[in-house]
Tab-separated table of C-alpha atoms in Angstrom:
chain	number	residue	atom	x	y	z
A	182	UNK	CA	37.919	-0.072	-21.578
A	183	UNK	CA	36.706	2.483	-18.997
A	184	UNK	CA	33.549	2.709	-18.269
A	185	UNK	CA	31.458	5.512	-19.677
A	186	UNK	CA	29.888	8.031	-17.295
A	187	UNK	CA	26.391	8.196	-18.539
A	188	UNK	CA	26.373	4.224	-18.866
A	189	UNK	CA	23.414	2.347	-17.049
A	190	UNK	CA	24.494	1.001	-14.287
A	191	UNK	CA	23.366	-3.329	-14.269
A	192	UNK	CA	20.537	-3.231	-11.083
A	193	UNK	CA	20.928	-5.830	-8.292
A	194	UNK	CA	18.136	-7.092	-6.897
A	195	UNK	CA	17.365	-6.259	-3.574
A	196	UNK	CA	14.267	-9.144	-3.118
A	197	UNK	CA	15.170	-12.541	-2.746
A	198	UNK	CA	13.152	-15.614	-3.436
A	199	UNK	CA	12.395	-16.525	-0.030
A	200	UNK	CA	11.002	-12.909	0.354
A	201	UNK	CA	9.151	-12.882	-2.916
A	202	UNK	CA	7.157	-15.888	-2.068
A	203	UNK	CA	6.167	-13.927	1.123
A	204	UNK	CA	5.323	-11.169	-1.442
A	205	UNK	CA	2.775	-13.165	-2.794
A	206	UNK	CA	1.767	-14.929	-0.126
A	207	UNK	CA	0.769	-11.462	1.611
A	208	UNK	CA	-0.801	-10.159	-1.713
A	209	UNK	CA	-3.124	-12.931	-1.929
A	210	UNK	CA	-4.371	-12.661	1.377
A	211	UNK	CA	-7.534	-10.576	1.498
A	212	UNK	CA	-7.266	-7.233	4.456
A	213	UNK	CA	-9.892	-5.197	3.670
A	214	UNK	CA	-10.700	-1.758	5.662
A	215	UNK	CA	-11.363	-2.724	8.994
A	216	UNK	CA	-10.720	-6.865	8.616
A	217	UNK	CA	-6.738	-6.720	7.950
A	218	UNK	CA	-5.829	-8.610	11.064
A	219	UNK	CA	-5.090	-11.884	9.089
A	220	UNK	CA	-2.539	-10.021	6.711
A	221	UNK	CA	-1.283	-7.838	9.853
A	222	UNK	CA	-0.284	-11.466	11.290
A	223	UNK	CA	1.279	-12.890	8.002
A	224	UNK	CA	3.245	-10.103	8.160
A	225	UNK	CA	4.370	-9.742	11.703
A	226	UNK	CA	5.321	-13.232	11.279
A	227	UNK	CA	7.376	-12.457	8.588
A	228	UNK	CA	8.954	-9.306	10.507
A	229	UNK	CA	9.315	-11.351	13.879
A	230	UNK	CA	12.715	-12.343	12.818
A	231	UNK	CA	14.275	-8.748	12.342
A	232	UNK	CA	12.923	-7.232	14.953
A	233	UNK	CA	13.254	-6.389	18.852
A	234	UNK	CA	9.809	-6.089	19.722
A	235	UNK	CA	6.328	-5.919	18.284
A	236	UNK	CA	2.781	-4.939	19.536
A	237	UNK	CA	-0.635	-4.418	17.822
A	238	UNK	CA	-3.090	-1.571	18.437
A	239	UNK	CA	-6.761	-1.956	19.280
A	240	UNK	CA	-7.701	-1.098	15.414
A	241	UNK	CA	-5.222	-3.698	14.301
A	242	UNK	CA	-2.407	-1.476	13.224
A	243	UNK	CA	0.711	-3.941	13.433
A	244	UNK	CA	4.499	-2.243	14.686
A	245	UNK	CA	7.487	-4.016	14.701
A	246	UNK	CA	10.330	-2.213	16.913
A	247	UNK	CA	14.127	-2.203	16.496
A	248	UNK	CA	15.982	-0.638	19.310
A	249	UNK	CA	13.565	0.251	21.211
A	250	UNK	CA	15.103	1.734	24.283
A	251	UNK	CA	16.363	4.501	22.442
A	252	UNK	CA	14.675	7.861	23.080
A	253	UNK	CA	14.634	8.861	19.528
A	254	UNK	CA	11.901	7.257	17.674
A	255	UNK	CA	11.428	7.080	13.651
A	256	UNK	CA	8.876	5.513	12.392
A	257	UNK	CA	8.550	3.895	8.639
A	258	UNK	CA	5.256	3.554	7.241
A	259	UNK	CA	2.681	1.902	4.529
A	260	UNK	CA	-1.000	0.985	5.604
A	261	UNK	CA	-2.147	-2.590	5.300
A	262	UNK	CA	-5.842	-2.326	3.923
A	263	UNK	CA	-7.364	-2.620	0.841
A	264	UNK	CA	-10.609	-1.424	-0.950
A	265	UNK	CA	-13.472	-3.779	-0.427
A	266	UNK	CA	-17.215	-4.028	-0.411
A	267	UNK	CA	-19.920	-4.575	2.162
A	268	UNK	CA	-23.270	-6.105	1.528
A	269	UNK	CA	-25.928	-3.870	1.597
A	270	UNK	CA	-29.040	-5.107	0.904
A	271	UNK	CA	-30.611	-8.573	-0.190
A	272	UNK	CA	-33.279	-9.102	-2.494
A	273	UNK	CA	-36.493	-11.595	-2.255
A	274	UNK	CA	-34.770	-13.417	-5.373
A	275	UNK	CA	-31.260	-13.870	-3.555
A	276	UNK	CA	-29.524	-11.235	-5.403
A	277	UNK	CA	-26.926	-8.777	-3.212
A	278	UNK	CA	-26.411	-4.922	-3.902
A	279	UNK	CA	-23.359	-3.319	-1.942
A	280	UNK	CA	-21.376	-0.114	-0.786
A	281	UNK	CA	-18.358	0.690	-1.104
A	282	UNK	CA	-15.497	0.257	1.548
A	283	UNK	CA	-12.897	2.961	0.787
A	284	UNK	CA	-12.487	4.308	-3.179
A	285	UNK	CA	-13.718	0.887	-4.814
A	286	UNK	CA	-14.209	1.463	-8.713
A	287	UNK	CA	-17.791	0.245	-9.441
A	288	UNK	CA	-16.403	0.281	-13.108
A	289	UNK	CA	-14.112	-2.708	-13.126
A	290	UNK	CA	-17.409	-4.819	-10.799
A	291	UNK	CA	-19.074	-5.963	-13.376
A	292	UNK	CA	-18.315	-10.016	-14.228
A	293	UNK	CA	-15.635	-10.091	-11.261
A	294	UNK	CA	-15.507	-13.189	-9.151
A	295	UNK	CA	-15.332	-12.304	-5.818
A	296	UNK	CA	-15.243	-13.708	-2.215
A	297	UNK	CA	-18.029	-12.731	0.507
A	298	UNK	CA	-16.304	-13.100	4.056
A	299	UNK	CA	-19.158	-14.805	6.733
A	300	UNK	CA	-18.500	-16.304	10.096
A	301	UNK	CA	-19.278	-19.677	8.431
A	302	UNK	CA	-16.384	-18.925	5.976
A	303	UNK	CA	-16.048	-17.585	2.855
A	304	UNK	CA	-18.938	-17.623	0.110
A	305	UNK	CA	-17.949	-17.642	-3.771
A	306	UNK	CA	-20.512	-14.762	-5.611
A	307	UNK	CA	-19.645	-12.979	-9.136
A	308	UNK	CA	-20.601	-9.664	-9.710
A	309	UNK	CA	-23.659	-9.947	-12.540
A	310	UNK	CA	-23.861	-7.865	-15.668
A	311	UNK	CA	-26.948	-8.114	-18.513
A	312	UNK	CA	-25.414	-9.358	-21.875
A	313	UNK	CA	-24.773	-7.495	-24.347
A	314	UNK	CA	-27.199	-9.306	-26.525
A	315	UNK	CA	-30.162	-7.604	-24.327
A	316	UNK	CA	-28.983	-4.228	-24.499
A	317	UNK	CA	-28.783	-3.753	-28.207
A	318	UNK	CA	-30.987	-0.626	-29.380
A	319	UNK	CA	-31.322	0.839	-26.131
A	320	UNK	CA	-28.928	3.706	-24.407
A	321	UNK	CA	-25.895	1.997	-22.439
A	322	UNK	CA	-26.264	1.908	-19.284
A	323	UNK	CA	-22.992	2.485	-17.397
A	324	UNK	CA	-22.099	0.662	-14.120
A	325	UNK	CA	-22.817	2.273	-10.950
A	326	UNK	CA	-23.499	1.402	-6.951
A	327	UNK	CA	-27.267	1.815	-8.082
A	328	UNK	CA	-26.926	-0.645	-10.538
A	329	UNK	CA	-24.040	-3.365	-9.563
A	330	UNK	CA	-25.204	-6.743	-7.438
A	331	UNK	CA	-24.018	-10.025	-6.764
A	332	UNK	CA	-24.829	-13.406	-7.438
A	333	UNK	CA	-24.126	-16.068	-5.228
A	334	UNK	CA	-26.736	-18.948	-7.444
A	335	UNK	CA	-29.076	-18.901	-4.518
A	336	UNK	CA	-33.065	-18.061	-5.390
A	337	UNK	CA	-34.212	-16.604	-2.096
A	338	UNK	CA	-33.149	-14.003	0.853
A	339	UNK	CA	-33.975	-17.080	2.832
A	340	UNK	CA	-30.942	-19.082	1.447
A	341	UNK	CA	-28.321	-16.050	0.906
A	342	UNK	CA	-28.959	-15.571	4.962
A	343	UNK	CA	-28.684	-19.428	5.224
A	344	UNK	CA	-24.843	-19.708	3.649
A	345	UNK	CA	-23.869	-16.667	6.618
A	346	UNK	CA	-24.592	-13.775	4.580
A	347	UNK	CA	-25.898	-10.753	5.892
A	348	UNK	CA	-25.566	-6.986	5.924
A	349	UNK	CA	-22.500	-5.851	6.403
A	350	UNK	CA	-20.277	-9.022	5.617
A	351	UNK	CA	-16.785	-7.458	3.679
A	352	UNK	CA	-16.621	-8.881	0.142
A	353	UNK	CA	-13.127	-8.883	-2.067
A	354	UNK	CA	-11.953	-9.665	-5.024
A	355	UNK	CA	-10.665	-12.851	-5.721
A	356	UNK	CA	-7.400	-12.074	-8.502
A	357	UNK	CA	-4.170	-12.785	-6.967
A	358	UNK	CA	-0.690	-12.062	-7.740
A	359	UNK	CA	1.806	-12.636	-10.232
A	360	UNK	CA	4.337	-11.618	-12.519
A	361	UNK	CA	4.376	-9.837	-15.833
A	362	UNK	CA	7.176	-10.548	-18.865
A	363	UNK	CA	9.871	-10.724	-15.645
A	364	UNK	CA	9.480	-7.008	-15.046
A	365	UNK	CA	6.405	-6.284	-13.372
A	366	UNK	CA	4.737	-7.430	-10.135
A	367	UNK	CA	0.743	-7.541	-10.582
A	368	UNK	CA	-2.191	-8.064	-8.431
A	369	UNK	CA	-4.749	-6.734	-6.359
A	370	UNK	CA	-4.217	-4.461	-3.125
A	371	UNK	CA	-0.495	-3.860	-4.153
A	372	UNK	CA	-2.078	-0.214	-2.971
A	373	UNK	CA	-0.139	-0.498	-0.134
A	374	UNK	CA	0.422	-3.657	0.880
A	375	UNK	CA	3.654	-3.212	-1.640
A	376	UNK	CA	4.301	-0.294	1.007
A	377	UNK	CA	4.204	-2.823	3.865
A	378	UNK	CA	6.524	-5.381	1.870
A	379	UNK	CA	8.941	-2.656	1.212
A	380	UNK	CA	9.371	-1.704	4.778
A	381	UNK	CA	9.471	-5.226	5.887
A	382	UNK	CA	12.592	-5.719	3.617
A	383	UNK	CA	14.205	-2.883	4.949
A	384	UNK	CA	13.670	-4.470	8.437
A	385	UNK	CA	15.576	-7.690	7.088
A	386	UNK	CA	18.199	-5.549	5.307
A	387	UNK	CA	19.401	-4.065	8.776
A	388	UNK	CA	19.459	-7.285	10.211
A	389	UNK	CA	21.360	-9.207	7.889
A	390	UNK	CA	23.959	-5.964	7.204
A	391	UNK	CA	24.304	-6.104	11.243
A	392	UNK	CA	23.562	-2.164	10.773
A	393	UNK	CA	23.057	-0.448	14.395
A	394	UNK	CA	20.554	2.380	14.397
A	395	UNK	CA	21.228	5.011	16.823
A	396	UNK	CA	17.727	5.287	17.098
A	397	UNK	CA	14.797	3.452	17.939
A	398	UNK	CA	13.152	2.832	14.907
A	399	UNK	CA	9.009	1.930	14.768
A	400	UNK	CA	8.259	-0.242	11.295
A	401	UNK	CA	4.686	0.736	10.977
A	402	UNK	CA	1.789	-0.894	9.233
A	403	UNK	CA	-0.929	1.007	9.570
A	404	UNK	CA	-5.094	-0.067	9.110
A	405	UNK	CA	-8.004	2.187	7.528
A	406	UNK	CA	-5.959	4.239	5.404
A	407	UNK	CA	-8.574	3.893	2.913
A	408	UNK	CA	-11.122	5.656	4.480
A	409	UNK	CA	-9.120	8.734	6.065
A	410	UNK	CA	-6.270	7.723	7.394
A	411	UNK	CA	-7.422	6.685	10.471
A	412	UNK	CA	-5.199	4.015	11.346
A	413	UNK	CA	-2.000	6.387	11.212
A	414	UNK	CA	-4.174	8.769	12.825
A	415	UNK	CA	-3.919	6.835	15.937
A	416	UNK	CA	-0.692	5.074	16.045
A	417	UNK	CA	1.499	8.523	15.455
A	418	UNK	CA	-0.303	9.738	18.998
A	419	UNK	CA	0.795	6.482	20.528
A	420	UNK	CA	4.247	6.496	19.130
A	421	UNK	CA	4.818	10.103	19.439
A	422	UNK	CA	7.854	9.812	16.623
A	423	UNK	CA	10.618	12.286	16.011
A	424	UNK	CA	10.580	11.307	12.206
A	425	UNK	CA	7.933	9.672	10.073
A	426	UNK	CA	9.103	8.449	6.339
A	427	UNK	CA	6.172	7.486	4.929
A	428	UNK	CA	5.707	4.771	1.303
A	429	UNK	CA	2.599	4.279	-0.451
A	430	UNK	CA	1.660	4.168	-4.067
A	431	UNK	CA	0.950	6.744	-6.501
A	432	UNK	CA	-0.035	7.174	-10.064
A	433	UNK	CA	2.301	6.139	-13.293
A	434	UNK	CA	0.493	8.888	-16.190
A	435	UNK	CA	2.296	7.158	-19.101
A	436	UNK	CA	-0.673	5.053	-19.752
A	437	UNK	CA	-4.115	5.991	-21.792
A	438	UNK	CA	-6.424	8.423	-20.726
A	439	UNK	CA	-4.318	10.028	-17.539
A	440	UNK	CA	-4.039	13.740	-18.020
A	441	UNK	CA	0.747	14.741	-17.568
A	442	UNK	CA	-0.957	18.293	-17.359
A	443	UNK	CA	-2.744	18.452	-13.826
A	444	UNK	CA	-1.667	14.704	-12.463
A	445	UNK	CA	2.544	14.870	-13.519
A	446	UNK	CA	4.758	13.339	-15.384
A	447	UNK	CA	5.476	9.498	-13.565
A	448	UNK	CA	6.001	6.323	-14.840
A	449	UNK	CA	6.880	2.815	-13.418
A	450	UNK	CA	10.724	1.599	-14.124
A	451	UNK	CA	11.941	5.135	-13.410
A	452	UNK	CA	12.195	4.851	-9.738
A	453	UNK	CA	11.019	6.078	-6.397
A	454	UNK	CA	8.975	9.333	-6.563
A	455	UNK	CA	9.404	12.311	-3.575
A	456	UNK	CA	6.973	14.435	-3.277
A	457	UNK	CA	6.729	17.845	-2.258
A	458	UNK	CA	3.537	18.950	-0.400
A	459	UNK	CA	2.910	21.162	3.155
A	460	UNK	CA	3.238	18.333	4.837
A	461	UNK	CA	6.417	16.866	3.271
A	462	UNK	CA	8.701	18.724	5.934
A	463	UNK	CA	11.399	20.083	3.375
A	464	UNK	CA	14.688	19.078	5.045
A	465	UNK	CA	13.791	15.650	5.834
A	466	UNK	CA	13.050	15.938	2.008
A	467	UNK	CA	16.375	17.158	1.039
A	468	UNK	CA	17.909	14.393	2.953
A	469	UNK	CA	15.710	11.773	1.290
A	470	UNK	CA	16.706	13.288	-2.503
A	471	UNK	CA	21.244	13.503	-1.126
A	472	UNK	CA	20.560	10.075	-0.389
A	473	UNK	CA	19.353	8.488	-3.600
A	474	UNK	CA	21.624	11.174	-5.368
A	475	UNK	CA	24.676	9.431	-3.001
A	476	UNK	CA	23.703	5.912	-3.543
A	477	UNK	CA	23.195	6.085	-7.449
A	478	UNK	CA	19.114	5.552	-6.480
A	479	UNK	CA	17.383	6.756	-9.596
A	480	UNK	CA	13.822	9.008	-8.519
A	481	UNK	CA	11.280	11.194	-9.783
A	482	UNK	CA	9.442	14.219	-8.167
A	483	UNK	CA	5.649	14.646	-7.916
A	484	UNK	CA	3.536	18.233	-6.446
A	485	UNK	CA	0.778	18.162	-4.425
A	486	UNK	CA	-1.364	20.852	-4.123
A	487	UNK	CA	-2.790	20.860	-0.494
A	488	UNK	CA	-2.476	17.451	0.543
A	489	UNK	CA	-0.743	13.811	-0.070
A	490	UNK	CA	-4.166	11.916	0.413
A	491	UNK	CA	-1.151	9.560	1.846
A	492	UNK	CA	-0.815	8.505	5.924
A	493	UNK	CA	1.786	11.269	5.418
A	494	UNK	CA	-0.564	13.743	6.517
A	495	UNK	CA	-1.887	12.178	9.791
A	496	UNK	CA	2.172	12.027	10.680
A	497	UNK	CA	2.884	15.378	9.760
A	498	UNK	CA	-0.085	16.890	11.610
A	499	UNK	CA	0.278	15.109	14.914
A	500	UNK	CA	1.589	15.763	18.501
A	501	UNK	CA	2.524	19.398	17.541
A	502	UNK	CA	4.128	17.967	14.252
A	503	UNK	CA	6.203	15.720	13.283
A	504	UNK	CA	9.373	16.278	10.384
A	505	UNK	CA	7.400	13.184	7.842
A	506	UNK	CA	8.384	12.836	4.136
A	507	UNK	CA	6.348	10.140	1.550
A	508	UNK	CA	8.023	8.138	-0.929
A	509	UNK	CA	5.955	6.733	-3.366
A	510	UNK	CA	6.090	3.757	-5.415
A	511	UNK	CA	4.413	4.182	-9.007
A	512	UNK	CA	1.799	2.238	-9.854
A	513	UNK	CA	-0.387	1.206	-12.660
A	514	UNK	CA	-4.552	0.745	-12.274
A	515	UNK	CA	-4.614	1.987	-9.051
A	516	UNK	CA	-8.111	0.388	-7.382
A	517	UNK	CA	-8.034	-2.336	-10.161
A	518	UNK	CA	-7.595	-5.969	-9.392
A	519	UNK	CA	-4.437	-5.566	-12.361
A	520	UNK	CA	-2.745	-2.977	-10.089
A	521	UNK	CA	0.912	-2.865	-11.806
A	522	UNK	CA	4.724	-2.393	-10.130
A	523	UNK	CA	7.935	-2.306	-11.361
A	524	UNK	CA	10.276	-4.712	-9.794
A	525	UNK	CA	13.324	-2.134	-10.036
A	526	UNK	CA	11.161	0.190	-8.625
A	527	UNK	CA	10.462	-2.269	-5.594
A	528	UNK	CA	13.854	-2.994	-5.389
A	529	UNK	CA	14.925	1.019	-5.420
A	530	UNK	CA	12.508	2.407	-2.714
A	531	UNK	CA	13.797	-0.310	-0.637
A	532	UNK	CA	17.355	0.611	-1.046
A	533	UNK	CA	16.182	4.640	-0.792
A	534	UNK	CA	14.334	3.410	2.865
A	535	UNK	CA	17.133	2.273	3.866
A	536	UNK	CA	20.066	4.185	3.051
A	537	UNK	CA	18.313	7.181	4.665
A	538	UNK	CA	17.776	5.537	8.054
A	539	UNK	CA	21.558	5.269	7.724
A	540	UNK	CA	21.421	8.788	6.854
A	541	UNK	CA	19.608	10.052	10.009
A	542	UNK	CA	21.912	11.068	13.128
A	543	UNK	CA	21.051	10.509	16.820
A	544	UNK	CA	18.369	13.176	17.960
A	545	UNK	CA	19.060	15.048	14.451
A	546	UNK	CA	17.075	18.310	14.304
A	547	UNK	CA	15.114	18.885	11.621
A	548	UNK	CA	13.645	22.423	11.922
A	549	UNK	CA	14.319	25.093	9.442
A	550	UNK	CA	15.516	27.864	12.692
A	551	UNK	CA	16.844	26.881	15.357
């Protein structure tokens, strides 16, 4: 019997086990804003074998480089950090208030476990909360930076400073990866080290399809994009690309509480998402959109009103600009420890990646006149 037009297609799995166990490996590891250089070398490592050449930046920002004699240079993208804490003060009693380091949700701190990073090594503390018991008949008090601390179980400043502890020593979150019912990927810091996964397998796709580029093509991982972008900031003015394709996260609205009207209609399982913004350079767009329509790649569209808030922004805007388009992965509890994926989805922005680099010609021209 024939097959019938609008029947699913069954999806193949683009990650393998040997690259899933990276996965995790590289979700576990902590790389908060400004520290990633431990995850920037678990993943170079992993890269190393794909790749022509590699170099890191002085902020850490890790490149791996196929063809690189080429003159034409595209660049894929994610950024490696991930939202973190710094110790701020220290009480006489031993107790440790903090700031944040990039959007951390001082919401989800209360009764987390988390893991203070000190030149001595790393120092267990849990973020305290007062039970519920001693709250009754009083107005709740919600969590806030004024309010959150941690507790390492020492009594004094004296012995907090005695374990390594001191201002500014980064603190994260301890949860670590795994997966949900077979379908979904889970863990902290999936915002974007999921990116950097994503374009690593696209690395080991051309490799083992013994695809030639006929282009030099730049697989980015970029630092600080949690607090402005800063790591793509400087890495576009050292590359100087021709084209930037850009992946990071972005919301899924089908759960509670998340407002289709003014932040779109998105949801994980239902594919890469394109966006269209002023800095999503249209044409590079329309290839990216032929390309999943070509391959069978299922994707959704999201608006953006002025900006991306993505390292698409600091690609677009540099050295006179550059053509740069974002696709996004969906994602559940974004700046949670429980942030959610979709495997599928994984598996399609991969495939998306990577059929458009096929897509691009030698010095193609991307203006709208020319």
């Amino acid at each position: 019997m024939a097959k019938k037009k609008d029947d699913k297609q069954k999806h193949v799995s683009v990650v393998t086990k040997k690259s899933l166990q990276f996965f995790e490996e590289y979700i576990n590891n902590p790389s908060p804003t400004g520290f990633e250089y431990p995850g920037q070398k678990l993943w170079l490592d992993y890269l190393k074998p794909y790749i022509d050449e590699s170099f890191i930046d002085n902020y850490g920002t890790a490149v791996g480089v196929i063809n690189p004699k080429a003159e034409y240079r595209v660049v894929i993208e994610a950024h490696a950090d991930e939202i973190s804490w710094f110790v701020n003060y220290i009480t006489a009693e031993g107790l440790i208030y903090v700031i944040r380091n990039g959007g951390s949700d001082h919401q989800i701190a209360p009764s987390k476990r988390v893991n203070i990073h000190t030149d001595k090594g790393m120092v267990k503390a849990v973020f305290g909360w007062p039970a519920i018991h001693t709250r009754s008949g009083e107005k709740e008090e919600a969590p806030a930076l004024k309010n959150i601390f941690l507790d390492c179980g020492c009594t004094s400043k004296d012995e907090v400073e005695a374990l390594g502890i001191h201002v500014g020593c980064v603190i994260t979150y301890e949860d670590e990866f795994m997966v949900l019912n077979d379908r979904y990927y889970v863990g902290r810091a999936l915002d974007n080290r999921a990116g950097g996964f994503m374009i690593a397998e696209v690395a080991r796709l051309l490799k083992e399809n013994n695809q030639k580029l006929p282009f030099a093509l730049y697989i980015v991982n970029s630092v600080q994009e949690e607090i402005g972008l800063r790591g793509a900031e400087m890495i576009a003015h050292r590359i100087k690309p021709h084209v930037a394709i850009v992946t990071d996260v972005t919301h899924d609205t089908s759960t509670p509480m998340i407002n289709k009207i003014t932040q779109g209609d998105l949801a994980c399982g239902k594919g890469p998402v394109v966006s269209y913004a002023p800095a999503v350079q249209t044409n590079l767009n329309k290839l990216l959109i032929k390309t999943a329509e070509k391959n069978d790649i299922p994707f959704q569209r999201q608006a953006s009103s002025r900006s991306t808030g993505t390292d698409t922004d600091a690609f677009a805007y540099s050295n006179g600009g550059v053509p740069s388009a974002l696709i996004s992965l969906p994602l559940r509890y974004m700046h949670t420890t429980v942030e959610m994926i979709h495997k599928e989805d994984v598996d399609n922005v991969i495939s998306l990646i990577y059929h458009s680099l096929l897509s691009i010609e030698k010095d193609q021209d991307f203006r709208y006149t020319k």
